[in-house]
mmCIF file of C-alpha atoms in Angstrom:
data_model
loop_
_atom_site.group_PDB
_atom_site.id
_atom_site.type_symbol
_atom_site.label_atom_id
_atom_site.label_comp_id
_atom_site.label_asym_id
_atom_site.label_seq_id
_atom_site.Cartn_x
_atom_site.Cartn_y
_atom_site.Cartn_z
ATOM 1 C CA UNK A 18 -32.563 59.462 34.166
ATOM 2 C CA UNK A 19 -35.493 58.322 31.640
ATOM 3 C CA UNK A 20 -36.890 61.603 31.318
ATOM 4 C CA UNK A 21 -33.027 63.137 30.533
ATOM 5 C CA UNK A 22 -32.861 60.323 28.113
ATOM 6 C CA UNK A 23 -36.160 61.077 26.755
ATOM 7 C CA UNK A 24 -35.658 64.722 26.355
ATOM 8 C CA UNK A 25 -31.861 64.188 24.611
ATOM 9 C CA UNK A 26 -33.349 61.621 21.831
ATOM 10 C CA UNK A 27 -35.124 64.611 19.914
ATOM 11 C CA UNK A 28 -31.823 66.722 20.452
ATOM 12 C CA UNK A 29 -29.815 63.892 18.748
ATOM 13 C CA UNK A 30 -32.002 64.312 15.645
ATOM 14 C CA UNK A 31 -32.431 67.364 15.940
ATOM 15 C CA UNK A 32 -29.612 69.261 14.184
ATOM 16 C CA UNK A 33 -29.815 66.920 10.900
ATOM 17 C CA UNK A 34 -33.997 68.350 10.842
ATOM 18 C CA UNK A 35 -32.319 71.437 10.829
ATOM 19 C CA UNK A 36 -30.135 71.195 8.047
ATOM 20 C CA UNK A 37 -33.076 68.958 5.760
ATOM 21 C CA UNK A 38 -35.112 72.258 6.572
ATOM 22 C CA UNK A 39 -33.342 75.657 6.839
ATOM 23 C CA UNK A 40 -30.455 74.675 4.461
ATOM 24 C CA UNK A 41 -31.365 72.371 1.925
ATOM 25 C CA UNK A 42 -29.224 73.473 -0.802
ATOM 26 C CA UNK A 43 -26.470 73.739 1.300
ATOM 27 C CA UNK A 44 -23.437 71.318 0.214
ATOM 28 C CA UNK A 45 -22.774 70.414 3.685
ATOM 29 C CA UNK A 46 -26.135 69.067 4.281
ATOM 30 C CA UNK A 47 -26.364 67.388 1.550
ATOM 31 C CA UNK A 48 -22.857 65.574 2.322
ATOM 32 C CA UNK A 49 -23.937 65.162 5.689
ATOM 33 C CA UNK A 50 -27.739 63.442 5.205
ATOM 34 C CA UNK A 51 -26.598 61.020 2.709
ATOM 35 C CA UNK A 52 -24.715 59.544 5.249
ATOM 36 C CA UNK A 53 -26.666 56.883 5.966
ATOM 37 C CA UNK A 54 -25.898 57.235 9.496
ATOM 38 C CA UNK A 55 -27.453 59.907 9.894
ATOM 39 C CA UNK A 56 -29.950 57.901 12.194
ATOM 40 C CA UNK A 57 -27.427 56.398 14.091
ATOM 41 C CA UNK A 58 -27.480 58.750 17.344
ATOM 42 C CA UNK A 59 -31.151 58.400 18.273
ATOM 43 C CA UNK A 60 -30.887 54.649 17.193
ATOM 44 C CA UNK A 61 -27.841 54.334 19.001
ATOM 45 C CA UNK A 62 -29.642 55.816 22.117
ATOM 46 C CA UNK A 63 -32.478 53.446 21.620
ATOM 47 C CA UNK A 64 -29.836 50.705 21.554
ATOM 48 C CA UNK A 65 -28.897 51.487 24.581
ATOM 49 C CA UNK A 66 -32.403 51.662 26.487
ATOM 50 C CA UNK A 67 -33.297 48.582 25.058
ATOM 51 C CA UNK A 68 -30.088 45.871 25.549
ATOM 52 C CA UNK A 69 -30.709 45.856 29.571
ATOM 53 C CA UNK A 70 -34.579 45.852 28.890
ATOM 54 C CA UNK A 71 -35.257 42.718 26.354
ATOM 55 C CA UNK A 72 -36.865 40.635 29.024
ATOM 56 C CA UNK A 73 -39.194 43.142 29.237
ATOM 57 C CA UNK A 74 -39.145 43.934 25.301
ATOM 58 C CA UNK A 75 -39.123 41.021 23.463
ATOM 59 C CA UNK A 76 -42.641 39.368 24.780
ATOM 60 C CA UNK A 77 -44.367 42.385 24.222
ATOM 61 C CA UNK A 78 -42.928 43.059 20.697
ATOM 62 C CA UNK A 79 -43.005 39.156 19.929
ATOM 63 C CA UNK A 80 -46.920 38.834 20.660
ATOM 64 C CA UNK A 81 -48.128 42.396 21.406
ATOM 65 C CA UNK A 82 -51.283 43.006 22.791
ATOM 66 C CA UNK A 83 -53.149 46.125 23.825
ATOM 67 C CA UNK A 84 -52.730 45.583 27.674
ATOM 68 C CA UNK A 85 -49.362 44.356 27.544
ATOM 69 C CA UNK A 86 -48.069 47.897 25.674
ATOM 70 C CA UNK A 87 -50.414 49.664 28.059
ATOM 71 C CA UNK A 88 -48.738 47.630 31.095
ATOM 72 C CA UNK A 89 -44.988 48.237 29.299
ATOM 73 C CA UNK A 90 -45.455 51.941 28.174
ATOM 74 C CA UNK A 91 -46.755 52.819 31.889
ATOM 75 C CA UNK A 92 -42.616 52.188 32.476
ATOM 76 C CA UNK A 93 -40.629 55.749 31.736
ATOM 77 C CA UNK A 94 -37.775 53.373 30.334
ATOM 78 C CA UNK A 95 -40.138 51.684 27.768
ATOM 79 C CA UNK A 96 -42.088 55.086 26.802
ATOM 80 C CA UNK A 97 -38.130 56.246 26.381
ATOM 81 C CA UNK A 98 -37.628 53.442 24.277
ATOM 82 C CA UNK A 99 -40.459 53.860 22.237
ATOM 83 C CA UNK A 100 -39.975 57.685 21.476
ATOM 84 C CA UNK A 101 -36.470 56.555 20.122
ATOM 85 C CA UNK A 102 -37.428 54.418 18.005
ATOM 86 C CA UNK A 103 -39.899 56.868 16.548
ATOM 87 C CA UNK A 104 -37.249 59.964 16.489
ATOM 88 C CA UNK A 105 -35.168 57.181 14.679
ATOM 89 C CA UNK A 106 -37.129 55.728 12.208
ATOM 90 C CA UNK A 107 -39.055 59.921 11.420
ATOM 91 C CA UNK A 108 -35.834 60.720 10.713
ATOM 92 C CA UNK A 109 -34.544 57.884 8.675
ATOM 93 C CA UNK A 110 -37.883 58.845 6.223
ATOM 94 C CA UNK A 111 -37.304 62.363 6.283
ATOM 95 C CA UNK A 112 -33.645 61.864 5.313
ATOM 96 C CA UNK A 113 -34.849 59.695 2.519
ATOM 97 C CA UNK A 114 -37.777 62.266 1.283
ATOM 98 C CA UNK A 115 -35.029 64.434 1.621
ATOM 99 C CA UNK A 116 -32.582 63.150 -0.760
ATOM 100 C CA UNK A 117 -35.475 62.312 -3.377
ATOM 101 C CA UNK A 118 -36.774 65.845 -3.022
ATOM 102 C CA UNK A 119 -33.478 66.978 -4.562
ATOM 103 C CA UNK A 120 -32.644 64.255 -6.889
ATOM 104 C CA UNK A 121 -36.385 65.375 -8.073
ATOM 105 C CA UNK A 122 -35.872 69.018 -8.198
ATOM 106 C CA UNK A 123 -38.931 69.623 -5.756
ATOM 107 C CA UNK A 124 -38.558 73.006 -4.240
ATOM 108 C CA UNK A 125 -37.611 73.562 -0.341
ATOM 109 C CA UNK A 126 -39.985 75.611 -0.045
ATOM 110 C CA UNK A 127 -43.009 72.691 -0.538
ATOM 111 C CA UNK A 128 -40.176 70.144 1.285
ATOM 112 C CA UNK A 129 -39.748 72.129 4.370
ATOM 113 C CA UNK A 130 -43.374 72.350 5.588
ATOM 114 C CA UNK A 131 -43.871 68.624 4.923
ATOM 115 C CA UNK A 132 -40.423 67.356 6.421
ATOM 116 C CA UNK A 133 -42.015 69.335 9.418
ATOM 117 C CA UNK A 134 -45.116 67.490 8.719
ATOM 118 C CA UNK A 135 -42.938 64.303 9.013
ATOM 119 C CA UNK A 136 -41.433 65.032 12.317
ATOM 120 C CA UNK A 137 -44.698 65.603 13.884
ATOM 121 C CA UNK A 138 -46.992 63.018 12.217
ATOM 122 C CA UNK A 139 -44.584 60.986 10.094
ATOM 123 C CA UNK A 140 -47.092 58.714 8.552
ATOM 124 C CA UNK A 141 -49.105 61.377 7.134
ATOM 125 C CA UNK A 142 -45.918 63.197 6.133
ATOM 126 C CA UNK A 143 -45.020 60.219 4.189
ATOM 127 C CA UNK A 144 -48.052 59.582 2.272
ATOM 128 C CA UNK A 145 -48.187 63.386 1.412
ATOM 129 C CA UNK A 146 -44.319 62.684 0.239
ATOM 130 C CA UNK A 147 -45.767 59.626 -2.256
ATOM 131 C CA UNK A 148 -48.137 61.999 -3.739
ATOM 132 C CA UNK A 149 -45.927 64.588 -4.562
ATOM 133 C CA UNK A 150 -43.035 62.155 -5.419
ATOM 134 C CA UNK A 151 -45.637 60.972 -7.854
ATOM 135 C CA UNK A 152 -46.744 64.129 -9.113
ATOM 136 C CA UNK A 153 -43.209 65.312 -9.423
ATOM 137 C CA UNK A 154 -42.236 62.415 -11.482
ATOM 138 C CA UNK A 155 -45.165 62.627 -13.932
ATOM 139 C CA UNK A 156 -44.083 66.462 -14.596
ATOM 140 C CA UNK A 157 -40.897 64.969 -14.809
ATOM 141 C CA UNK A 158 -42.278 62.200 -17.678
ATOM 142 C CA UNK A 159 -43.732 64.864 -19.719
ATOM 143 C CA UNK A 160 -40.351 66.438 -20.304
ATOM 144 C CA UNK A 161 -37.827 66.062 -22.991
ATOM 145 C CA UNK A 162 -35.159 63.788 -22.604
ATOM 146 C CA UNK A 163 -31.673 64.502 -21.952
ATOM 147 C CA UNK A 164 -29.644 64.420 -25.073
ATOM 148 C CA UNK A 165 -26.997 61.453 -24.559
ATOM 149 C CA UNK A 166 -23.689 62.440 -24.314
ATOM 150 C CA UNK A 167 -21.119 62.512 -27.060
ATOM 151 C CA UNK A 168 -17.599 61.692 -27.165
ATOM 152 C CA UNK A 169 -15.811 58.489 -26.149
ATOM 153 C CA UNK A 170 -17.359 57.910 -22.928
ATOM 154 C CA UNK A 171 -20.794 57.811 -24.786
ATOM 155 C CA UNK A 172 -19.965 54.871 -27.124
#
């Protein structure tokens, strides 16, 4: 049952990586990622491994050591677990890279190989993401501003 569970997790995520990648500009995707649900089915799933598990859980999380997360990952329910919560929290960063990526006007073409980047190796995909969040937003500084407004609504 684990290893269904295990193999389903990445196929809850899935289709919203799909969208964040091969349609970015797509209205639907971008309706559908700022849900901020979008998380919710491989969270959901983790939910659900970890409820009848928190006996097990809860010391290890509450005062982890090495052997004690060797001991608990050696359990297919706990590796299960532990893949959901990093399908879960990947995509709840590459939603948000997402979403900044087009409020920024950075191209999907340098967003899709590093949202890949992110589902892989997340961590580095992130830090990659600060750097060209920052980079974007210095081109953006160097820009002239928008011209308010005029009419009523402007006063």
């Amino acid at each position: 049952m684990m290893s269904s569970l295990f193999d389903l997790t990445f196929v809850l995520a899935a289709p919203f990586w799909a969208l964040m990648i091969l349609a970015p500009g797509w209205s639907w995707t971008r309706r559908i990622v700022s849900s901020p649900v979008v998380f919710a089915p491989p969270a959901l799933l983790y939910l659900g491994i970890a409820v009848p598990r928190l006996a097990e859980v809860l010391p290890a999380v509450a005062s982890p050591s090495l052997t004690g997360l060797q001991e608990l990952m050696a359990e297919p329910g706990a590796a299960t677990l532990v893949w959901a919560h990093i399908i879960a929290f990947d995509l709840f960063v590459g939603r948000w890279m997402y979403l900044e990526s087009r409020e920024r006007g950075v191209h999907p073409l340098v967003m899709a190989p590093l949202l890949v980047l992110t589902i892989l190796l997340a961590p580095i995909g992130a830090l990659v993401w600060l750097v060209i969040r920052s980079a974007a937003g210095r081109s953006r500084a160097g820009r002239e501003p928008v011209p308010a407004a005029s009419g009523p609504s402007a006063r």
